Coordinates of N, CA, C and O and ligand atoms in Angstrom, one line a residue:
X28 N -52.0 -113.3 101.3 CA -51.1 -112.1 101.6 C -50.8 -111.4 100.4 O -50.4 -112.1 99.4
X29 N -50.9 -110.0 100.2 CA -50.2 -109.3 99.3 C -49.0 -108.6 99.2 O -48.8 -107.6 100.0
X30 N -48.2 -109.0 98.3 CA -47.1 -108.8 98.0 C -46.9 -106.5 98.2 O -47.7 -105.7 97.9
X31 N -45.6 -106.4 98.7 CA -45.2 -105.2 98.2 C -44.9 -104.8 97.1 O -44.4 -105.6 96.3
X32 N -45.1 -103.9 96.8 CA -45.2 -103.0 95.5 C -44.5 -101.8 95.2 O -44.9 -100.7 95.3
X33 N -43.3 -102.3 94.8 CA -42.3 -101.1 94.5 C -42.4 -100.3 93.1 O -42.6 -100.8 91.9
X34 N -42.3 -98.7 93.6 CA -42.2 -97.8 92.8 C -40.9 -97.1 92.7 O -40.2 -96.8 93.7
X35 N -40.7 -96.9 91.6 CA -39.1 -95.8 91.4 C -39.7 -94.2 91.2 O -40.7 -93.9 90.5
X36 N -39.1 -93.6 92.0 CA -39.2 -91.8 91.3 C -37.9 -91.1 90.8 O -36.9 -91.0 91.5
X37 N -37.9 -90.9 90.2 CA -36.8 -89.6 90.0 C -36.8 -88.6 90.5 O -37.8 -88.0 90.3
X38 N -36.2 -88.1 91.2 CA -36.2 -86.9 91.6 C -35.0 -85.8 90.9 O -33.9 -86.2 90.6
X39 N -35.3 -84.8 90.8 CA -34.7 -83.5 89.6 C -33.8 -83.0 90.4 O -32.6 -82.9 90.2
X40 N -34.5 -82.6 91.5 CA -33.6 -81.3 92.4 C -33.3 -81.9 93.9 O -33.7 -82.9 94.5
X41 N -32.3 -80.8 94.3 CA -32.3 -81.0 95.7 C -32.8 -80.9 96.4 O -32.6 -81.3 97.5
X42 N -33.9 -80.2 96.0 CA -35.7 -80.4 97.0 C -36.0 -80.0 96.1 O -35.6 -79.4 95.1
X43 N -37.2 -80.7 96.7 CA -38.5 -80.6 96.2 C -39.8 -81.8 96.3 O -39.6 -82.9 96.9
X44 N -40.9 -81.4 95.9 CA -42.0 -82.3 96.5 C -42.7 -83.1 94.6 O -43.3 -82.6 93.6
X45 N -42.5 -84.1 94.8 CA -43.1 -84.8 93.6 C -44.6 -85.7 94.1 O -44.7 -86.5 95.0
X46 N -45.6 -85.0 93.0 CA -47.1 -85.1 93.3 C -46.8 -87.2 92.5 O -46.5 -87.6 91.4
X47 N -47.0 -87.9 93.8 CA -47.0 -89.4 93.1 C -48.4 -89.9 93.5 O -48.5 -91.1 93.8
X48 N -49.4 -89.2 93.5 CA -50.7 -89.7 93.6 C -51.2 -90.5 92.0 O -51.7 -91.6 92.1
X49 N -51.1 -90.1 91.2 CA -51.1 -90.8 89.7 C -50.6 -92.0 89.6 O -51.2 -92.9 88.9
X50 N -49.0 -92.3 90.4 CA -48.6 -93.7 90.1 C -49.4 -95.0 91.3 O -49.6 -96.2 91.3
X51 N -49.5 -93.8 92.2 CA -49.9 -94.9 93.6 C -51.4 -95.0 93.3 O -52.0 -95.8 93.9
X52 N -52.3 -94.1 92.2 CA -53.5 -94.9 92.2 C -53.4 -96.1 91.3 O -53.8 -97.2 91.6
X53 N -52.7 -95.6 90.1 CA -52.7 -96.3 88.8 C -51.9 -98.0 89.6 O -52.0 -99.1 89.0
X54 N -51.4 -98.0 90.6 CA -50.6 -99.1 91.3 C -52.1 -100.6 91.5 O -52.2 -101.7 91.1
X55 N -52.9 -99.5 92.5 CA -53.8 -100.4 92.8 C -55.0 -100.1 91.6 O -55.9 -100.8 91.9
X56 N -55.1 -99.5 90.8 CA -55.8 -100.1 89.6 C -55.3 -101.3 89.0 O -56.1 -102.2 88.5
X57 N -53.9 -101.3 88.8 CA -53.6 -102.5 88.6 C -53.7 -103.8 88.7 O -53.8 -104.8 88.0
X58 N -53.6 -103.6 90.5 CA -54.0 -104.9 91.6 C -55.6 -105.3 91.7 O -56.2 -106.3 92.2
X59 N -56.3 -104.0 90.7 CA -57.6 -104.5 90.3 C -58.4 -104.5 92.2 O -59.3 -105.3 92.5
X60 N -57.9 -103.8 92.8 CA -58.7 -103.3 94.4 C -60.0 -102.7 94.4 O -60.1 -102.0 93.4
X61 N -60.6 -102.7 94.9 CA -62.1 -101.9 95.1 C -62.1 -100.9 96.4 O -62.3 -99.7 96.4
X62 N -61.9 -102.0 97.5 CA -61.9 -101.2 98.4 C -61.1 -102.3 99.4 O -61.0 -103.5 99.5
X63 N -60.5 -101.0 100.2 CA -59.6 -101.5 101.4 C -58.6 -100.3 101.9 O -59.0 -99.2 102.2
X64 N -57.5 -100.4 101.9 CA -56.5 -99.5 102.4 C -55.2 -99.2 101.6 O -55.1 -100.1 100.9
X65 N -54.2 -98.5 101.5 CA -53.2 -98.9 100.7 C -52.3 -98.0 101.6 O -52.5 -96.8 101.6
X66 N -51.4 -98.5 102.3 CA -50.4 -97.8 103.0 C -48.9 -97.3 101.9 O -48.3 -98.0 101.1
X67 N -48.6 -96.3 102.1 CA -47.3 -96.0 101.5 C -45.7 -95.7 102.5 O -45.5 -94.9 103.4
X68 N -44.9 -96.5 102.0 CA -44.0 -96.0 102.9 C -42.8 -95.8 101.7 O -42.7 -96.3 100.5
X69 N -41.8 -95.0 102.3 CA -40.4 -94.4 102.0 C -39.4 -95.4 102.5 O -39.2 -95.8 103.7
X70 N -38.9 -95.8 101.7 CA -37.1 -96.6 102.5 C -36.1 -95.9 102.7 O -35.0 -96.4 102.4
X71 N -36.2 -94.8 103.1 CA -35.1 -93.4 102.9 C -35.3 -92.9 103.9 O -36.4 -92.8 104.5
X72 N -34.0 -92.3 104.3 CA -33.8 -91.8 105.5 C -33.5 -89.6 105.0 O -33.5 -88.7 105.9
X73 N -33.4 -89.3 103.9 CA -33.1 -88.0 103.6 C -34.7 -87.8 102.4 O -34.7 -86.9 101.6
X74 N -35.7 -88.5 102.4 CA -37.1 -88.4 101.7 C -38.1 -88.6 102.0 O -38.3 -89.8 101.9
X75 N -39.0 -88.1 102.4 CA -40.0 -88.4 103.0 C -41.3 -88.5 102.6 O -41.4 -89.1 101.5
X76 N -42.4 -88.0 103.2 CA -43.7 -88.6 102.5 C -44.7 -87.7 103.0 O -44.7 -87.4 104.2
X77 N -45.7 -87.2 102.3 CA -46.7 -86.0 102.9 C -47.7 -86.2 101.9 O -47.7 -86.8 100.8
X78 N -49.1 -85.4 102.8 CA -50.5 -85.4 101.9 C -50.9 -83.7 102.4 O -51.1 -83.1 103.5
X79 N -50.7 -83.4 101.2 CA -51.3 -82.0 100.8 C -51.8 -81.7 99.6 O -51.9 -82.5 98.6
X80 N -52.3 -79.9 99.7 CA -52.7 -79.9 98.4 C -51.8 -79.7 97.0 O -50.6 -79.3 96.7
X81 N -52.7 -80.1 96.3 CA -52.1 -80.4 94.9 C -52.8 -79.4 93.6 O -52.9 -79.4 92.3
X82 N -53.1 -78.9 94.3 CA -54.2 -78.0 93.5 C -53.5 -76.6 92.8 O -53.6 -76.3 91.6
X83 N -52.6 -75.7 94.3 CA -52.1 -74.9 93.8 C -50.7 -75.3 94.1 O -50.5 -75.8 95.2
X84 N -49.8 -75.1 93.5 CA -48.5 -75.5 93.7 C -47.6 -74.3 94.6 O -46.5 -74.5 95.0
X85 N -48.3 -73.4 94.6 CA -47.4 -72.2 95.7 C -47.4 -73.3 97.0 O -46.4 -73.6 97.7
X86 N -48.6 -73.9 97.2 CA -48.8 -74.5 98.9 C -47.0 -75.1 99.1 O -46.1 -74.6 99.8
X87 N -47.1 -76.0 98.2 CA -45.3 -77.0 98.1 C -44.4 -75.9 98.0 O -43.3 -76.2 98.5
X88 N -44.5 -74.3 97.5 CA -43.5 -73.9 97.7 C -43.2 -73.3 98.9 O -42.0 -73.2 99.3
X89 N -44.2 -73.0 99.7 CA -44.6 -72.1 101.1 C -43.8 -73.5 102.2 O -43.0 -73.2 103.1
X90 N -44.4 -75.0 101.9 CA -43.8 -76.1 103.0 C -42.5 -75.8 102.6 O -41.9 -75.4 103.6
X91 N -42.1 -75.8 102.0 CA -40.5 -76.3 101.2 C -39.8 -75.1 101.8 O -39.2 -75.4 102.8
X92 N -39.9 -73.6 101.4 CA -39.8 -72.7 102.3 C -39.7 -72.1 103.9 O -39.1 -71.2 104.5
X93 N -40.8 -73.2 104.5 CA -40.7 -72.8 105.7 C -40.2 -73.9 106.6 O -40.1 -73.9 107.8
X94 N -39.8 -75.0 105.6 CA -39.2 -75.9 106.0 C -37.5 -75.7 106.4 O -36.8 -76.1 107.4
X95 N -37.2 -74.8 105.1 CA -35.5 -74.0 105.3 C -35.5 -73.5 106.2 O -34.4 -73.5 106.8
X96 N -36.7 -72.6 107.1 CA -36.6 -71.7 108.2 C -36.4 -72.2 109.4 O -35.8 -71.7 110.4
X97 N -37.2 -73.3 109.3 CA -37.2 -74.5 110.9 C -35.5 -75.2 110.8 O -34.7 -75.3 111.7
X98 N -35.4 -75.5 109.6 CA -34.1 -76.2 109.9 C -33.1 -75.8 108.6 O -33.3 -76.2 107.4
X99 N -32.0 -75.1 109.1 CA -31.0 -73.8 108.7 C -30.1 -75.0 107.4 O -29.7 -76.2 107.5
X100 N -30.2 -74.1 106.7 CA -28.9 -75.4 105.5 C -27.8 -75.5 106.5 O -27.3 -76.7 106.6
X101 N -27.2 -74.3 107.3 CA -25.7 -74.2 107.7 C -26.4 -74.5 109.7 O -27.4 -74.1 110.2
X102 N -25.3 -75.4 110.2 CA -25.6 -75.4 111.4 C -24.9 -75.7 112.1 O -23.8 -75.3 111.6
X103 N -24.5 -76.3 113.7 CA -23.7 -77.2 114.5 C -24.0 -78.6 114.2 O -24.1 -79.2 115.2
X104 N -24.2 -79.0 113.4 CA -24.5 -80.3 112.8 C -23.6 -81.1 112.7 O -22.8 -81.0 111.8
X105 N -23.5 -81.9 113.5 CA -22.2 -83.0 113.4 C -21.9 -84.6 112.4 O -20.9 -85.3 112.2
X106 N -23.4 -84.7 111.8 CA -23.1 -85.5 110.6 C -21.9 -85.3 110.1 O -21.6 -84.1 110.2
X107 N -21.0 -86.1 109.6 CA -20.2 -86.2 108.8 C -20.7 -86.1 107.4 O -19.9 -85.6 106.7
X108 N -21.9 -86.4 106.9 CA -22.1 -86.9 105.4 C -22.2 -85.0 105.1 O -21.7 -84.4 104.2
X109 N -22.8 -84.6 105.9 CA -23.3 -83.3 105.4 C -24.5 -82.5 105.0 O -24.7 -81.4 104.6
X110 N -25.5 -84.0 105.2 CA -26.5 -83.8 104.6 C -27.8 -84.0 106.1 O -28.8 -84.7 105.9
X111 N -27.6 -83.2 107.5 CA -28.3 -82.9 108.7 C -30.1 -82.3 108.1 O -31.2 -82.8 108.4
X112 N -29.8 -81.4 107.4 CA -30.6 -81.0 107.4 C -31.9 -81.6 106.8 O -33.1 -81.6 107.3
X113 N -31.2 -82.2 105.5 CA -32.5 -83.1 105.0 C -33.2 -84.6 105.7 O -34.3 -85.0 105.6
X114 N -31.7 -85.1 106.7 CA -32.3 -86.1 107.6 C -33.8 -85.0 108.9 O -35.0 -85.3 109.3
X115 N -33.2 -84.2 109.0 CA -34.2 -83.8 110.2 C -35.4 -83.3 109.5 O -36.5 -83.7 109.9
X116 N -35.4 -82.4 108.3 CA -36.9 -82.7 107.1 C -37.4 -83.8 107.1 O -38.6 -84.0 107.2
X117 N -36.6 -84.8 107.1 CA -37.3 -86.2 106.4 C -38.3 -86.5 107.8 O -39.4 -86.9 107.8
X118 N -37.6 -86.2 108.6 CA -38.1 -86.9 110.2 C -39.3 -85.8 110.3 O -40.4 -86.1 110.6
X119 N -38.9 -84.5 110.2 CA -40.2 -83.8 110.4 C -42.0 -83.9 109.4 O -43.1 -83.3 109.6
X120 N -41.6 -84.7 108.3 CA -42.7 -84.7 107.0 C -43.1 -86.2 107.5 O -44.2 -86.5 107.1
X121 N -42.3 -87.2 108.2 CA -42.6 -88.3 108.2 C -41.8 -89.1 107.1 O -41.2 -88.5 106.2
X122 N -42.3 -91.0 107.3 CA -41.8 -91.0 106.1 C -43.1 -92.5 105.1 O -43.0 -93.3 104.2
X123 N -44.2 -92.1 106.2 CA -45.3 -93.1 105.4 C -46.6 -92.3 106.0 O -46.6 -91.6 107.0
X124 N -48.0 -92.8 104.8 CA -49.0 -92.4 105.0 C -50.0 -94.2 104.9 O -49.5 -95.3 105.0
X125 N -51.4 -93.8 104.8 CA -52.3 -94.3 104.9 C -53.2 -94.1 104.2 O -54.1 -93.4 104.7
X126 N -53.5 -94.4 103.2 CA -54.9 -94.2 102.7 C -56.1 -94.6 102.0 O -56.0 -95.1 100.9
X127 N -57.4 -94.4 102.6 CA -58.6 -95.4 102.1 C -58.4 -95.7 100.7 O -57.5 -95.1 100.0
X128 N -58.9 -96.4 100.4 CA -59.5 -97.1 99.0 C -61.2 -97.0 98.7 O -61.9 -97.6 99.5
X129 N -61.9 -96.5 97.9 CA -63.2 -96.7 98.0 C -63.5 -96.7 96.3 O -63.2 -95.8 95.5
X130 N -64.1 -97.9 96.0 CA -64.5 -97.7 94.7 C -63.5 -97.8 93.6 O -63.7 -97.4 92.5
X131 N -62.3 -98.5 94.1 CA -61.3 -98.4 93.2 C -60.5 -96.9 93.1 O -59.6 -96.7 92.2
X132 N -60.9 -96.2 93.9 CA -59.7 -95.2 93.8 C -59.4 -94.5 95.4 O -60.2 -94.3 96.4
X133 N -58.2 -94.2 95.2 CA -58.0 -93.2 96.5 C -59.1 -92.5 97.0 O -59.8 -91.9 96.3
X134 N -59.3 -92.6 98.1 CA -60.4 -92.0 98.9 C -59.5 -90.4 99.5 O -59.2 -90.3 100.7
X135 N -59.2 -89.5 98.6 CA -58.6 -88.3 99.5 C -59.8 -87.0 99.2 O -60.8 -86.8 98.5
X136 N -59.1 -86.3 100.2 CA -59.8 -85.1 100.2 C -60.1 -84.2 98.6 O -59.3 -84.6 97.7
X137 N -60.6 -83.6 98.4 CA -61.0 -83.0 97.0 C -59.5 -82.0 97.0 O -59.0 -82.2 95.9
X138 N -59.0 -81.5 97.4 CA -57.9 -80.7 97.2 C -56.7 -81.5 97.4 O -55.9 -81.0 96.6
X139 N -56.0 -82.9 98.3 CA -55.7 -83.7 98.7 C -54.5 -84.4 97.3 O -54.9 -84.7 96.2
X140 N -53.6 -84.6 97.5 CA -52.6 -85.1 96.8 C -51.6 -86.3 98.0 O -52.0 -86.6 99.1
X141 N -50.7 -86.6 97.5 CA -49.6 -87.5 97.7 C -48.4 -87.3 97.5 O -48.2 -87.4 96.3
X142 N -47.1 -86.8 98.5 CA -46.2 -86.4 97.7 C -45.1 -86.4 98.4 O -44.8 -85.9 99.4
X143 N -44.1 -87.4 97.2 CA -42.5 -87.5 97.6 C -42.1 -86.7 98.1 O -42.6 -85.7 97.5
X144 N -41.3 -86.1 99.2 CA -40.4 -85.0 99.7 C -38.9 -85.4 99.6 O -38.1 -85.8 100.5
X145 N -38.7 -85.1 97.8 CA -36.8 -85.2 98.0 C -36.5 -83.6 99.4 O -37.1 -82.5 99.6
X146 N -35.2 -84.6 99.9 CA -34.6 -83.4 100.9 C -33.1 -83.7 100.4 O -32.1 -83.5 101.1
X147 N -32.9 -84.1 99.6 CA -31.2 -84.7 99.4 C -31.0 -85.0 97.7 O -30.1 -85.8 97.4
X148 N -31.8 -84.5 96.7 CA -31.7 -85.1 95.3 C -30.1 -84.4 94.5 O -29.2 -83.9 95.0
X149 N -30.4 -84.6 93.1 CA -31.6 -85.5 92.4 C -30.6 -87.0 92.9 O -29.4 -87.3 92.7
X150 N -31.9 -87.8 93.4 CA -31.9 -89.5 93.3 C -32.6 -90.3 92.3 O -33.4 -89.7 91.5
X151 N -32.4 -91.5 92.2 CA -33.6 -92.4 92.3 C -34.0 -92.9 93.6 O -33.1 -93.3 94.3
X152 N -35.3 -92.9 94.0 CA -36.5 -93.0 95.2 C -37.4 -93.9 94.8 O -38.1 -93.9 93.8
X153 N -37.4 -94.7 95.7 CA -38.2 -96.4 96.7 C -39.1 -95.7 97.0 O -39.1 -94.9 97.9
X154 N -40.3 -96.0 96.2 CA -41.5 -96.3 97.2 C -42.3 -97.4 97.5 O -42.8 -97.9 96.5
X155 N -42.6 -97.8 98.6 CA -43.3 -99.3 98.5 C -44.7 -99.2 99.4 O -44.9 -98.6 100.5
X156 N -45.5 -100.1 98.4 CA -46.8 -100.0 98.7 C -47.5 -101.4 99.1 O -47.2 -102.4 98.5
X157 N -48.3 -101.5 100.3 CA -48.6 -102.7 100.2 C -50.4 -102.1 100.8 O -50.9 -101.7 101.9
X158 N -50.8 -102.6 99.3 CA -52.9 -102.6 99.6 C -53.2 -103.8 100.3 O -52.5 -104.8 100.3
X159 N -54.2 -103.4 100.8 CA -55.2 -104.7 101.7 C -56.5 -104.2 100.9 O -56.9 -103.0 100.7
X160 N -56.9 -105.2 100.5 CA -58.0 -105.0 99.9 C -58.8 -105.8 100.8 O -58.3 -106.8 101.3
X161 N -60.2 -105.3 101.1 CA -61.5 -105.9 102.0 C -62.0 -107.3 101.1 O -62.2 -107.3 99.9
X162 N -61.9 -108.4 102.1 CA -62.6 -109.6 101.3 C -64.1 -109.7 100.4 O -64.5 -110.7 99.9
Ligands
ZN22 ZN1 -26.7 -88.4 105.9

């Protein structure tokens, strides 16, 4: 069985999307994988987890953007903490992915990134990873 694999992020702002495809490959280069799967999940309930592109960075500003439009900073929101909106982001982006391994590196699309969704920063942010590597 292989162990979980915790990652720390920083996050800066009160949103924003942090490209962690760099630490989550460099994770299972370490674990020395070839091929198999490496799932990622979030332990947070206001951060979430998305695969887009990483190529041009307007794309993260356009989600992040049209994310404020689906769900209003100001609302009938009855949380107490105050922080509704980034819970229902987090729920709408998800909060884990999936993805191949081939050859020792992420198998993603050529435009294809990995990326923290702070809805509630600046924190520090849990990511945990656990690869299956093929026998
Ligand atoms: Zn809350």
């Amino acid at each position: 069985m292989s162990e979980i694999i915790e990652l720390t992020v920083k996050t800066n702002r009160g949103e924003e999307m942090i490209d962690i495809t760099g630490v989550v490959q460099k994770a299972l280069q370490d674990k020395g994988v070839a091929n198999g799967i490496c799932h990622i999940f979030i332990p947070h309930t206001t951060c979430g987890l998305t695969i887009n592109e990483h190529a041009d960075p307007d794309v993260v500003h356009d989600i992040l953007a049209t994310l404020d439009k689906m769900v209003p900073a100001h609302g009938n929101y009855r949380h107490i903490e105050g922080n509704s909106p980034a819970h229902v982001k987090t729920s709408l982006v998800g909060s884990s992915q999936t993805v191949l391994i081939a050859g020792g590196k992420l198998r993603l699309g050529t435009w294809q990134g990995i990326f923290l969704c702070e809805f509630d920063g600046p924190r520090q942010r849990k990511v945990w990873l656990k690869i299956v590597s093929e026998a």
